Tab-separated table of C-alpha atoms in Angstrom:
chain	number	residue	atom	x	y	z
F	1	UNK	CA	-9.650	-27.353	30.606
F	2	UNK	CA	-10.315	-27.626	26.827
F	3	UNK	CA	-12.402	-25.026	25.041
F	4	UNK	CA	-15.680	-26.226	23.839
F	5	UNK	CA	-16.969	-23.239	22.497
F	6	UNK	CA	-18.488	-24.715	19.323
F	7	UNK	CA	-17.033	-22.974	16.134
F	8	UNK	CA	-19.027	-20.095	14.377
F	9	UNK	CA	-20.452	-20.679	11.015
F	10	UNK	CA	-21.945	-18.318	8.448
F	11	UNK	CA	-23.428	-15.442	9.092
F	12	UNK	CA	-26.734	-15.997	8.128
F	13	UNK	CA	-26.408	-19.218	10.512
F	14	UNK	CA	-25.631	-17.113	13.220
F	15	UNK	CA	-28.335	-14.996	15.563
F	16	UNK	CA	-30.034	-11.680	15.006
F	17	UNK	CA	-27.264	-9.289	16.099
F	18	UNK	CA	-28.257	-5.264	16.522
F	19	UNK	CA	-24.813	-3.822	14.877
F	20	UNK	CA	-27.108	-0.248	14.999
F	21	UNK	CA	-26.610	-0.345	18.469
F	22	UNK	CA	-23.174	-0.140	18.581
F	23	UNK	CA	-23.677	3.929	17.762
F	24	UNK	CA	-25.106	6.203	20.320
F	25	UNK	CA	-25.652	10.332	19.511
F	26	UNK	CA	-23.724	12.778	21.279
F	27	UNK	CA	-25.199	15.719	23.043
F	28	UNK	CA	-26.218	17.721	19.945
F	29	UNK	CA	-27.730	14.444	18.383
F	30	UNK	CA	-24.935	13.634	16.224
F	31	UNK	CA	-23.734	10.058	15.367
F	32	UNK	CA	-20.253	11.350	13.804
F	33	UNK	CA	-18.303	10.969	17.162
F	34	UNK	CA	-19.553	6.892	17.059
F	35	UNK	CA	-19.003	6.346	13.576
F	36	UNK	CA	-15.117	8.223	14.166
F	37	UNK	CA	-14.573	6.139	16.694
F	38	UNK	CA	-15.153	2.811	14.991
F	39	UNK	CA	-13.073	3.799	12.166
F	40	UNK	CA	-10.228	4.468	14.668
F	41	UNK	CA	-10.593	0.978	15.806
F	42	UNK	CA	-10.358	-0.423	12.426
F	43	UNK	CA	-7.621	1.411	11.927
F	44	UNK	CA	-5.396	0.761	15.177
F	45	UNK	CA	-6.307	-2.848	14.640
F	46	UNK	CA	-4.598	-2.581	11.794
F	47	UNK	CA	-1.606	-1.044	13.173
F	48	UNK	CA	-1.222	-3.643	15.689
F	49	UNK	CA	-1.037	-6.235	13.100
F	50	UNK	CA	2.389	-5.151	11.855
F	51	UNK	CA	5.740	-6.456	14.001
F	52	UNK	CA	8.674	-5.355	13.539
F	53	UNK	CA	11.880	-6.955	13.457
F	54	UNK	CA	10.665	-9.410	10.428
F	55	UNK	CA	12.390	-9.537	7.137
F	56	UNK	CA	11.098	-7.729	4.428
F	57	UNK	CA	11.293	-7.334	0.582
F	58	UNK	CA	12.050	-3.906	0.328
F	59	UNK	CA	12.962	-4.156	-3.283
F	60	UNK	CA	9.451	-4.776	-4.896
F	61	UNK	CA	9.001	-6.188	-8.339
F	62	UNK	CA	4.898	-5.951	-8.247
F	63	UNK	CA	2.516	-6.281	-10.867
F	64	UNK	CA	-0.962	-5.200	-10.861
F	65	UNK	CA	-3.382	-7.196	-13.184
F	66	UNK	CA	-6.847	-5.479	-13.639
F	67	UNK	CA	-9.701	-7.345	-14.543
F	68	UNK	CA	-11.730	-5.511	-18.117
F	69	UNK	CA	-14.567	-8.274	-18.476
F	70	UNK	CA	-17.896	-7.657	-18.394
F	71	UNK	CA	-18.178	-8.063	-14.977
F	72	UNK	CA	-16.950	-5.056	-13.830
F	73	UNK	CA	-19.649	-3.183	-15.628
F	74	UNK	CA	-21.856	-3.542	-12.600
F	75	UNK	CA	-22.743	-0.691	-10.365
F	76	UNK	CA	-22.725	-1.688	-7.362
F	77	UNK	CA	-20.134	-0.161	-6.607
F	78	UNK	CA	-20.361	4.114	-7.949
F	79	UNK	CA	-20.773	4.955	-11.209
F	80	UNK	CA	-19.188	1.309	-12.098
F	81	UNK	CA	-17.127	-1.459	-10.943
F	82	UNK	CA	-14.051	-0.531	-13.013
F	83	UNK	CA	-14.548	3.274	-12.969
F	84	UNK	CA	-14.415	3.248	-9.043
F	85	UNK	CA	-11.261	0.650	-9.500
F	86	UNK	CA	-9.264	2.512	-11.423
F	87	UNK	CA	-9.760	5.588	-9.089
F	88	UNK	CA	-8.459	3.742	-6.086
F	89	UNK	CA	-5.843	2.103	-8.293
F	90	UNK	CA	-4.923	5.325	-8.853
F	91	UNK	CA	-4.533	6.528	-5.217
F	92	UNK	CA	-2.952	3.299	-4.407
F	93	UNK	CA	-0.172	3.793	-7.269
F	94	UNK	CA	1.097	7.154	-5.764
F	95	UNK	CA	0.590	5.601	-1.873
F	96	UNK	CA	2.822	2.411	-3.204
F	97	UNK	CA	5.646	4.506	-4.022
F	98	UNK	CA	5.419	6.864	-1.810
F	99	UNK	CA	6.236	4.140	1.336
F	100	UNK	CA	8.557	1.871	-1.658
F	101	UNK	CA	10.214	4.544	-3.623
F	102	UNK	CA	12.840	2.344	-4.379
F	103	UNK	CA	10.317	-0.510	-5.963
F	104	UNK	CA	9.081	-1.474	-9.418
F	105	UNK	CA	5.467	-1.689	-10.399
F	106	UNK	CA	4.073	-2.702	-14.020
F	107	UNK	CA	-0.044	-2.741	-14.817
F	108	UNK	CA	-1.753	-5.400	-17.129
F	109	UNK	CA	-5.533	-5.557	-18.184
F	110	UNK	CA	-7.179	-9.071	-18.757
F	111	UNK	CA	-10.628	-9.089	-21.260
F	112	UNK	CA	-12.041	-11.375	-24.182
F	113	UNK	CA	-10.060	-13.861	-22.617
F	114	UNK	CA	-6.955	-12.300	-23.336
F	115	UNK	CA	-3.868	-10.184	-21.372
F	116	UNK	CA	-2.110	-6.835	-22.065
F	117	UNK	CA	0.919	-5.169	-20.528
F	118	UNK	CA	-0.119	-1.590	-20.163
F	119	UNK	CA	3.046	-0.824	-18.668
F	120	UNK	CA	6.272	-2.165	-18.181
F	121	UNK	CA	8.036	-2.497	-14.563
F	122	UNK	CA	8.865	1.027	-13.910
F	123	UNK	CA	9.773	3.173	-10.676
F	124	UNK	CA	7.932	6.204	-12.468
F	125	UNK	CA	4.326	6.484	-10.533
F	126	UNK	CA	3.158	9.235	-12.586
F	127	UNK	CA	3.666	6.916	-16.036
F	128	UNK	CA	1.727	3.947	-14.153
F	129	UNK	CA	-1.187	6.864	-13.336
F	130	UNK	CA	-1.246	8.512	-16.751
F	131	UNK	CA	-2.192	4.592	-17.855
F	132	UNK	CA	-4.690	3.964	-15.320
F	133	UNK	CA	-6.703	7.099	-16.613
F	134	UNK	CA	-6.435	6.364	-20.657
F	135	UNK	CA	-7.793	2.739	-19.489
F	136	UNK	CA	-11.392	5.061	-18.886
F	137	UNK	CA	-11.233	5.588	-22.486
F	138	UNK	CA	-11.464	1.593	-23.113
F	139	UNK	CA	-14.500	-0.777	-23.294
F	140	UNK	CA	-14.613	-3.691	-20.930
F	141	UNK	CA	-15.801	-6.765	-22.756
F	142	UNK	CA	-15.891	-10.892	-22.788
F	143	UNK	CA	-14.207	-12.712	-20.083
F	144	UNK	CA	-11.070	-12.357	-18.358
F	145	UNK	CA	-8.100	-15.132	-18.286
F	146	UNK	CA	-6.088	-15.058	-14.963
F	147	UNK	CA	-3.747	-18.068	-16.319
F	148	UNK	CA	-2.785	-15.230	-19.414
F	149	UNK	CA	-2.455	-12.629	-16.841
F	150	UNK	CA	-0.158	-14.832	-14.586
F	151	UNK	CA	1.633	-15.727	-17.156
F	152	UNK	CA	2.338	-12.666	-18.868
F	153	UNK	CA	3.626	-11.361	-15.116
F	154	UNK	CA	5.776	-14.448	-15.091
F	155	UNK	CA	7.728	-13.628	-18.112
F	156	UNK	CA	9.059	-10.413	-16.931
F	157	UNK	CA	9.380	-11.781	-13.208
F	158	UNK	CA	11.172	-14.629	-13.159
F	159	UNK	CA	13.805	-12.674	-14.530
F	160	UNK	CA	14.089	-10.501	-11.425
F	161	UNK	CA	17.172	-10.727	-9.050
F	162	UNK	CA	16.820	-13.067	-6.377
F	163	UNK	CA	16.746	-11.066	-3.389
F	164	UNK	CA	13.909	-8.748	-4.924
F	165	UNK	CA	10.354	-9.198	-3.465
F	166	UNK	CA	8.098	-10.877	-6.891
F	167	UNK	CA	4.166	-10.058	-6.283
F	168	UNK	CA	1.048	-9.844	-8.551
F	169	UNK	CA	-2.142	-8.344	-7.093
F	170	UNK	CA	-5.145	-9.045	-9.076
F	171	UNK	CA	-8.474	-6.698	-8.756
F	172	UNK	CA	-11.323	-9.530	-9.915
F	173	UNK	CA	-14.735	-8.409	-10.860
F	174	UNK	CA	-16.037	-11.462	-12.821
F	175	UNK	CA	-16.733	-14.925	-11.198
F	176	UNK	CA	-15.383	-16.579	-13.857
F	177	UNK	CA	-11.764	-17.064	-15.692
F	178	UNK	CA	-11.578	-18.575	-19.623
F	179	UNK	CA	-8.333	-19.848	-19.746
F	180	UNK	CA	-6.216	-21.714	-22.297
F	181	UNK	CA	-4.571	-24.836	-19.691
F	182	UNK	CA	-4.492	-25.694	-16.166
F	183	UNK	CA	-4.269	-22.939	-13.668
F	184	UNK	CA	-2.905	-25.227	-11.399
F	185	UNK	CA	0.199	-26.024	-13.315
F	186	UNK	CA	0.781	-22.129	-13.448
F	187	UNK	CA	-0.083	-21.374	-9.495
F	188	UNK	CA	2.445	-24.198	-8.863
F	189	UNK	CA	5.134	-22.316	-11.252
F	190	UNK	CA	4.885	-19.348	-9.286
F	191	UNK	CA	5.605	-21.054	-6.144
F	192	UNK	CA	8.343	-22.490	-7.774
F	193	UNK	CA	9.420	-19.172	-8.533
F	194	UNK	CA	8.688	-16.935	-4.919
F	195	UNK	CA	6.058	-15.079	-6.985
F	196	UNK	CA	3.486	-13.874	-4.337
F	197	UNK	CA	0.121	-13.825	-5.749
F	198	UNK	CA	-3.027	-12.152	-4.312
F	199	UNK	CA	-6.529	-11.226	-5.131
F	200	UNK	CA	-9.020	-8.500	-4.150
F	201	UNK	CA	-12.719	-9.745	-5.411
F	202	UNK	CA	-15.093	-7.413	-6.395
F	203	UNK	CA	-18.636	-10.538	-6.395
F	204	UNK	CA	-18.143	-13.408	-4.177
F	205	UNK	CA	-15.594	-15.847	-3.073
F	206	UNK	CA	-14.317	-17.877	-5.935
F	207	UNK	CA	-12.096	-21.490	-5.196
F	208	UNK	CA	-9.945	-20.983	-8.099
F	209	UNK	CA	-8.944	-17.740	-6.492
F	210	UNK	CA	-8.810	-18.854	-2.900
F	211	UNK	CA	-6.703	-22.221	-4.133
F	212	UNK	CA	-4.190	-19.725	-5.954
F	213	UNK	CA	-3.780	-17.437	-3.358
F	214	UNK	CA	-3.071	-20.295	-0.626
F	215	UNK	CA	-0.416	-22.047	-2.830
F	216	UNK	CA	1.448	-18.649	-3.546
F	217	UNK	CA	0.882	-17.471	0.132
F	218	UNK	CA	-0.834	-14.458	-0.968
F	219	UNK	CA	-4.196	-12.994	0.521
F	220	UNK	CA	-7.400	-12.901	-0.967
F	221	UNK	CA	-10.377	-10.514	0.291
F	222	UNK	CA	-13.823	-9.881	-0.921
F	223	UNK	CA	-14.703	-6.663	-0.494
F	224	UNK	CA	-18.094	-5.144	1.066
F	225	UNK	CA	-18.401	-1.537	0.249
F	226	UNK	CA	-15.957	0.824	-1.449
F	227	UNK	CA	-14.155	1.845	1.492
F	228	UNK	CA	-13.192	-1.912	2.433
F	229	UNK	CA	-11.980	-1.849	-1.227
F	230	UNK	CA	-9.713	0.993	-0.389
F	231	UNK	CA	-8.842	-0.766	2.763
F	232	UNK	CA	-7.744	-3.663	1.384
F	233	UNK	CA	-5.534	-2.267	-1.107
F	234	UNK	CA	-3.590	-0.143	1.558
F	235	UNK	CA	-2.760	-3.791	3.077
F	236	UNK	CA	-0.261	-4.305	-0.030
F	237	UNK	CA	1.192	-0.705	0.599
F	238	UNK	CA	3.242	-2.161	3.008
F	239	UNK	CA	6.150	-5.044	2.282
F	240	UNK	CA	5.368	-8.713	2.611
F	241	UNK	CA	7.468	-10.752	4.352
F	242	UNK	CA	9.822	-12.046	2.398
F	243	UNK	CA	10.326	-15.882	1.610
F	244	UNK	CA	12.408	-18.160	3.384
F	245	UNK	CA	14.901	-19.120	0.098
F	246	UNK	CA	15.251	-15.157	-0.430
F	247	UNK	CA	18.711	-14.480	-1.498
F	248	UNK	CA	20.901	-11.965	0.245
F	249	UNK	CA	23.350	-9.944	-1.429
F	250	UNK	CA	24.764	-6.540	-1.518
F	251	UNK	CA	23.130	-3.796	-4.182
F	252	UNK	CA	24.978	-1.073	-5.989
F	253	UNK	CA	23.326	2.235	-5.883
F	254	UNK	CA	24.296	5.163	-7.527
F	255	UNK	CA	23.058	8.689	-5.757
F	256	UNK	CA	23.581	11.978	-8.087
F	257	UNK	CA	22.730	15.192	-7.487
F	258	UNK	CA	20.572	17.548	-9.583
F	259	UNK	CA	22.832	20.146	-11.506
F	260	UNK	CA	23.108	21.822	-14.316
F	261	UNK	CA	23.984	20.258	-18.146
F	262	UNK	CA	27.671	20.942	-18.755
F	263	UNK	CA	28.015	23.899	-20.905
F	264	UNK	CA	31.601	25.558	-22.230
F	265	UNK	CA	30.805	29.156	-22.927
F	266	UNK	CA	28.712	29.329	-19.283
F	267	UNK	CA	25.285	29.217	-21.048
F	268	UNK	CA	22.208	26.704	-19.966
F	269	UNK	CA	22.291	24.266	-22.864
F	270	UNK	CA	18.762	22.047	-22.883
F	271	UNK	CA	19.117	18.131	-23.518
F	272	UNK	CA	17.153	15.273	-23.717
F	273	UNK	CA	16.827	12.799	-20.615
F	274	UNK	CA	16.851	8.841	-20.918
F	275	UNK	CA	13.778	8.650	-19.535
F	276	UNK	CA	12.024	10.779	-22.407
F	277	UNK	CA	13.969	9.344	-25.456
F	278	UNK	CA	10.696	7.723	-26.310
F	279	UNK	CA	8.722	10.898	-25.990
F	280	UNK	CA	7.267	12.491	-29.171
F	281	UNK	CA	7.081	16.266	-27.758
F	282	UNK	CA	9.114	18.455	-25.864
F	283	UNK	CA	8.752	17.384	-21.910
F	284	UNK	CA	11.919	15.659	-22.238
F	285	UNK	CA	14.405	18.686	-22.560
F	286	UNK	CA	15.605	20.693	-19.963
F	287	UNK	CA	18.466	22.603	-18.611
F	288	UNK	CA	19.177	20.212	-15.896
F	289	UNK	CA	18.873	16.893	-14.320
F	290	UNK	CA	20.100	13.629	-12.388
F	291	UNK	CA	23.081	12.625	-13.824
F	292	UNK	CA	24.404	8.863	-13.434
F	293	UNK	CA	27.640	9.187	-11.370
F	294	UNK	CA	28.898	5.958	-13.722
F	295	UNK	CA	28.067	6.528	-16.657
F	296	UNK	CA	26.282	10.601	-16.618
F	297	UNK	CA	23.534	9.724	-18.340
F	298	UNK	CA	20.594	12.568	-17.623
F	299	UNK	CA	17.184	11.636	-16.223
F	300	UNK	CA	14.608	14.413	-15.009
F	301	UNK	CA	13.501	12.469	-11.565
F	302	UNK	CA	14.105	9.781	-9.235
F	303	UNK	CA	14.398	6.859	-8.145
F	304	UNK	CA	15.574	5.024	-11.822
F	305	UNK	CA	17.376	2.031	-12.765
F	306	UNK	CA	20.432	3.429	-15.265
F	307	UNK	CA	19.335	2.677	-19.031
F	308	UNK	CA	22.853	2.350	-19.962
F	309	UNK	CA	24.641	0.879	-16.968
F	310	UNK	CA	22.046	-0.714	-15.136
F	311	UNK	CA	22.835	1.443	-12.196
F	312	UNK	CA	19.384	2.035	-9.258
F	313	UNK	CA	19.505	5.446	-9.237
F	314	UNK	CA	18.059	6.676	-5.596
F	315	UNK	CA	18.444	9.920	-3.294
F	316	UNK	CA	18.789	9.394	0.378
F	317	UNK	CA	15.232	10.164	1.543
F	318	UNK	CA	14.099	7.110	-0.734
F	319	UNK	CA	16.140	4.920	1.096
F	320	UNK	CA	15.113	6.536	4.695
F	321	UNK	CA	11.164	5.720	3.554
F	322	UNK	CA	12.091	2.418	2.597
F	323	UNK	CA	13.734	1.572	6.329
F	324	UNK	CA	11.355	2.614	8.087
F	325	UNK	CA	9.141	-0.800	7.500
F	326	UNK	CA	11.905	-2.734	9.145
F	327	UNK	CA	11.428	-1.120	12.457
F	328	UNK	CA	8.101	0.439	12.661
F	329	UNK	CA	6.828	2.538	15.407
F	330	UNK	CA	5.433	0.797	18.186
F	331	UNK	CA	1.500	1.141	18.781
F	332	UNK	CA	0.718	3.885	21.343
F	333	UNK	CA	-0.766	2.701	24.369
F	334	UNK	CA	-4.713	3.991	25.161
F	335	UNK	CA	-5.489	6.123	28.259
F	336	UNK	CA	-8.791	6.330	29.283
F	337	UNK	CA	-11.104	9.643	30.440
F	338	UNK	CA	-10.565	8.180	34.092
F	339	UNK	CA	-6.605	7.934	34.155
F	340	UNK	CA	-7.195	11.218	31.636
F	341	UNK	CA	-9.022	13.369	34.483
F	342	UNK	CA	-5.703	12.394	36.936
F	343	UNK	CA	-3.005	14.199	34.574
F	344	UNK	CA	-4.291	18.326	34.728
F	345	UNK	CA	-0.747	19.032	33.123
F	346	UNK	CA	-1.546	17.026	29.978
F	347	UNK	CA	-5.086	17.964	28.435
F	348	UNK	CA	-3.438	18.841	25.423
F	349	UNK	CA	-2.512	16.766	22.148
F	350	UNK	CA	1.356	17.320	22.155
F	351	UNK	CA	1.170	17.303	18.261
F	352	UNK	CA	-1.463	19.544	17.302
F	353	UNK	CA	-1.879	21.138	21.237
F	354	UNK	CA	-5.771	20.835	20.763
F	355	UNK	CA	-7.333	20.340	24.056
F	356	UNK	CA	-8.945	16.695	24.323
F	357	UNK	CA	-12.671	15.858	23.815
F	358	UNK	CA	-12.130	12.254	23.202
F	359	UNK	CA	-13.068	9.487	24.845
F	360	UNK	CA	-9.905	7.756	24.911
F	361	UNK	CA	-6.126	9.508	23.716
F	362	UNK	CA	-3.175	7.885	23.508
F	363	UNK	CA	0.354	7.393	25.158
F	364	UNK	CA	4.188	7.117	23.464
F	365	UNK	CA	4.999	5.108	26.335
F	366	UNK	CA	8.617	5.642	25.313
F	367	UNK	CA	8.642	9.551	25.728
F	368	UNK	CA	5.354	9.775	27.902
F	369	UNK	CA	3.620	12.310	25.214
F	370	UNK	CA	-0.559	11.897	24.510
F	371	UNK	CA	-1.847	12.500	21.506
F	372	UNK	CA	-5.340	12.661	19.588
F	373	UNK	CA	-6.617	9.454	17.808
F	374	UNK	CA	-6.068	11.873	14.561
F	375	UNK	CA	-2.338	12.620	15.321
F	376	UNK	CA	-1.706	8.783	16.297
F	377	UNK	CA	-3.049	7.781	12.882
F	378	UNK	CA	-0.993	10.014	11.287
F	379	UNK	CA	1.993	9.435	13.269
F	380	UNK	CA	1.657	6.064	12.648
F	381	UNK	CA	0.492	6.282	8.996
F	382	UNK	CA	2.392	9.416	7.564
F	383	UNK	CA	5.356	10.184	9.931
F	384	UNK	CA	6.518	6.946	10.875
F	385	UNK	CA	7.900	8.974	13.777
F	386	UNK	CA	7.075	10.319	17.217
F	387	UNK	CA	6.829	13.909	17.218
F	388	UNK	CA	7.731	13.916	21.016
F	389	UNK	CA	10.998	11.310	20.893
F	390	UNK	CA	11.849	13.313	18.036
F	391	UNK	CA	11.828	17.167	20.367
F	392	UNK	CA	14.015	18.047	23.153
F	393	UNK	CA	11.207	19.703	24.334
F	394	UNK	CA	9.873	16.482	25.371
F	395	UNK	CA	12.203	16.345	28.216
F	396	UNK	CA	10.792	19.728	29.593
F	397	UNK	CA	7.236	18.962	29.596
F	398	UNK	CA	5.659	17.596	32.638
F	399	UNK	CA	4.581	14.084	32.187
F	400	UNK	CA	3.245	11.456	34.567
F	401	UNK	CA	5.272	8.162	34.560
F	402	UNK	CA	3.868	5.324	32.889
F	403	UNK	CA	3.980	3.476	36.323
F	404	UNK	CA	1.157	6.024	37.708
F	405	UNK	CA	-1.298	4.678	34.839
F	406	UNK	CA	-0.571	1.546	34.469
C-alpha cells in the first residue's frame, strides 16, 4: 500500500505546534537537563549521518570566500554579522586543520563588487587566523560579487593535482551579488573542473545560491541563530566525498625530524626558516627546525609543502588524524534507565567513572563499555577512538552481553 501522507509545506502553512513543551524541569526546577538533552540529539544525529567505508578527499585544496558588503553590518546576529563571522571563522580555521592537517586552505573577502585574496593556499592555520583578525580592522562596504570570488578561487584551483579534494565555502550576508557576466557560465566551469562549491547564508534563501550549490554538488544552509551558524560550519570540518572522475595516484611525502642547525665548532648557530623569508622581524630565526630530508631546507613547523623541492612535508600523527575519516567509529548504541537498572556492575561511565544520572547512556557494542552522553560526544568528536577497545582492562571488567539488552 502506497503512502498518501500528503507532503508538508512551509512552516507557517503548517499547524500551531507547542515546541515549549518539549522541555520539562527537573526536581530543583531546572530546564538545563532538557535543553542538554536536545543538544545531544542534535548532535548524535549528526554522528549517525557519517558512513564509513566511502571515499574521501583527504588532501583538501579549500577556499573560504567571506562576504564584506553592507549586509553583514546587521546585528542580528551579536555585536554584528561579520564580527560574529569572523569569530567562528576563526574557531573553524584551527578545527579544519586540526581533523585535515595535511590540507590547504586560502581566505578571500568580496565588497564594492570586487574580490581579494587575503591569503594564499597555505597549511599554516595560525597565518589564515592572524588574517581573519586584521579583517576587524576593515570597513565592510557596497555589494559583494560571488562570480569575482569564484573566479579568483578558480585561478589558483584548477591548478591543483587531480586527486586533491577542490572546495570553496562561501559565508553570504547580503541577498544580492553585482557581478560582471553570467554566473551560470562560471558554476558550470567549476563542475567542469570538480570544484565543490557551498554556501552558508546569513538572510534568507537566495536561487542564485541554491542553483550554484546544486550544479557543484555542494550544500547550502541558512542559518537560524548563531549556534546553527557554528553548526553548520563544523559540517565542512569533515571530508566530502570525493568525485567520481577523482584521480588516484601515489604522493611523495617527506617526514623530518626536528634537530638542531648544523654547526662545526659544536655551538647553536640561529638561521632563517623558508617559511619566514618574507618576514620583516626576527620570528623567523632559531636554533633549530624541520629540515627537508631532499633538499634540507629549514622550516619552524609542520605540515608544509617544500619551497624548493615541492616536497609535503608531514609527521606521522598528521597522517594518523587524517585516516581516521576513512573508518570512523561506529555510533554507540543507547541503553535506556530500564535495561540501565538490570546491570548493578555498570553504573559507572567507563571513561570518566562518574556514576550515571542520565536518562539514557550509551553502549560500544564492540567492547560492551557505557559511557556518558558527554564522553560519547567526545569520543566520537575528539578521540576518534574507544577508550574501552583501546584498554586491556576492558577484558576484566564485568559486562553484560549485548544479547541480554537487546
Amino acid at each position: 500500500m502506497e503512502d498518501t501522507e500528503p507532503e508538508k509545506g512551509y512552516t507557517w502553512e503548517t499547524e500551531y505546534e507547542k515546541t515549549w513543551e518539549a522541555l520539562k524541569e527537573d526536581d530543583d526546577g531546572s530546564l538545563q537537563a532538557s535543553v542538554d538533552e536536545i543538544i545531544q540529539r542534535a548532535k548524535r544525529k549528526r554522528l549517525e549521518e557519517r558512513k564509513g567505508n566511502v571515499r574521501l578527499g583527504m588532501m583538501r585544496h579549500f577556499f573560504l570566500v567571506v562576504d564584506m558588503s553592507n549586509a553583514m553590518m546587521d546585528q542580528d546576529l551579536k555585536p554584528t554579522r561579520f564580527i560574529c563571522s569572523l569569530k567562528l571563522l576563526e574557531h573553524f580555521v584551527e578545527e579544519f586543520f586540526d581533523q585535515n592537517p595535511i590540507s590547504q586552505l586560502g581566505i578571500i573577502v568580496s565588497r564594492n563588487k570586487r574580490a581579494e585574496k587575503v591569503t594564499e593556499l597555505g597549511g599554516n592555520p595560525k597565518r589564515h587566523v592572524q588574517a581573519l583578525e586584521t579583517l576587524n580592522d576593515k570597513t565592510c562596504q557596497g555589494e559583494p560579487s560571488l562570480q569575482n570570488a569564484l573566479e579568483l578561487a578558480l585561478q589558483t584551483l584548477r591548478h591543483m593535482p587531480g586527486h586533491a579534494s577542490r572546495e570553496v565555502l562561501v559565508v553570504l550576508g547580503s541577498l544580492t551579488t553585482c557581478d560582471p557576466g553570467d554566473i551560470a557560465v562560471t558554476a558550470k566551469t567549476l563542475k567542469e573542473q570538480n570544484i565543490r562549491c557551498s554556501i552558508v547564508g546569513l538572510s534568507a534563501e537566495v536561487r542564485v545560491c541554491k542553483k550554484l550549490t546544486q550544479v557543484t554538488h555542494g550544500k547550502y544552509d541558512i542559518i537560524l541563530d548563531e549556534h546553527h551558524f557554528k553548526d553548520l560550519l563544523c559540517q565542512h570540518v569533515v571530508p566530502p566525498p570525493s568525485a567520481a572522475n577523482m584521480e588516484s595516484s601515489l604522493i611523495r611525502m617527506g617526514f623530518p625530524h626536528h634537530k638542531l642547525n648544523a654547526a662545526s665548532d659544536q655551538e647553536e648557530k640561529s638561521s632563517m626558516c623558508m617559511c619566514h623569508l618574507d618576514s620583516k622581524n626576527s620570528e623567523g630565526f632559531s636554533t633549530s627546525g624541520y629540515f627537508c630530508p631532499q633538499c634540507k631546507s629549514k622550516y619552524c613547523e609542520l605540515p608544509v609543502e617544500c619551497k624548493a623541492c615541492g616536497l609535503t612535508l608531514v609527521s606521522a600523527p598528521h597522517l594518523a588524524r587524517s585516516y581516521h575519516h576513512l573508518f570512523p567509529l561506529p555510533v554507540f548504541k543507547e541503553i535506556s534507565p530500564q535495561v540501565l537498572h538490570q546491570m548493578p556492575l555498570n553504573q559507572h561511565c567507563f571513561a570518566c567513572q562518574v556514576l550515571f544520572t542520565e536518562t539514557i547512556v550509551y553502549l560500544c557494542e564492540k567492547c560492551e563499555c557505557l559511557f556518558c552522553s558527554d564522553c560519547d560526544m567526545f569520543i566520537h568528536d575528539t578521540l576518534h577512538s574507544c577508550p574501552g577497545c583501546a584498554s586491556s582492562r576492558s577484558t576484566q571488567q564485568s559486562a553484560p552481553s549485548v544479547d541480554m539488552i537487546t
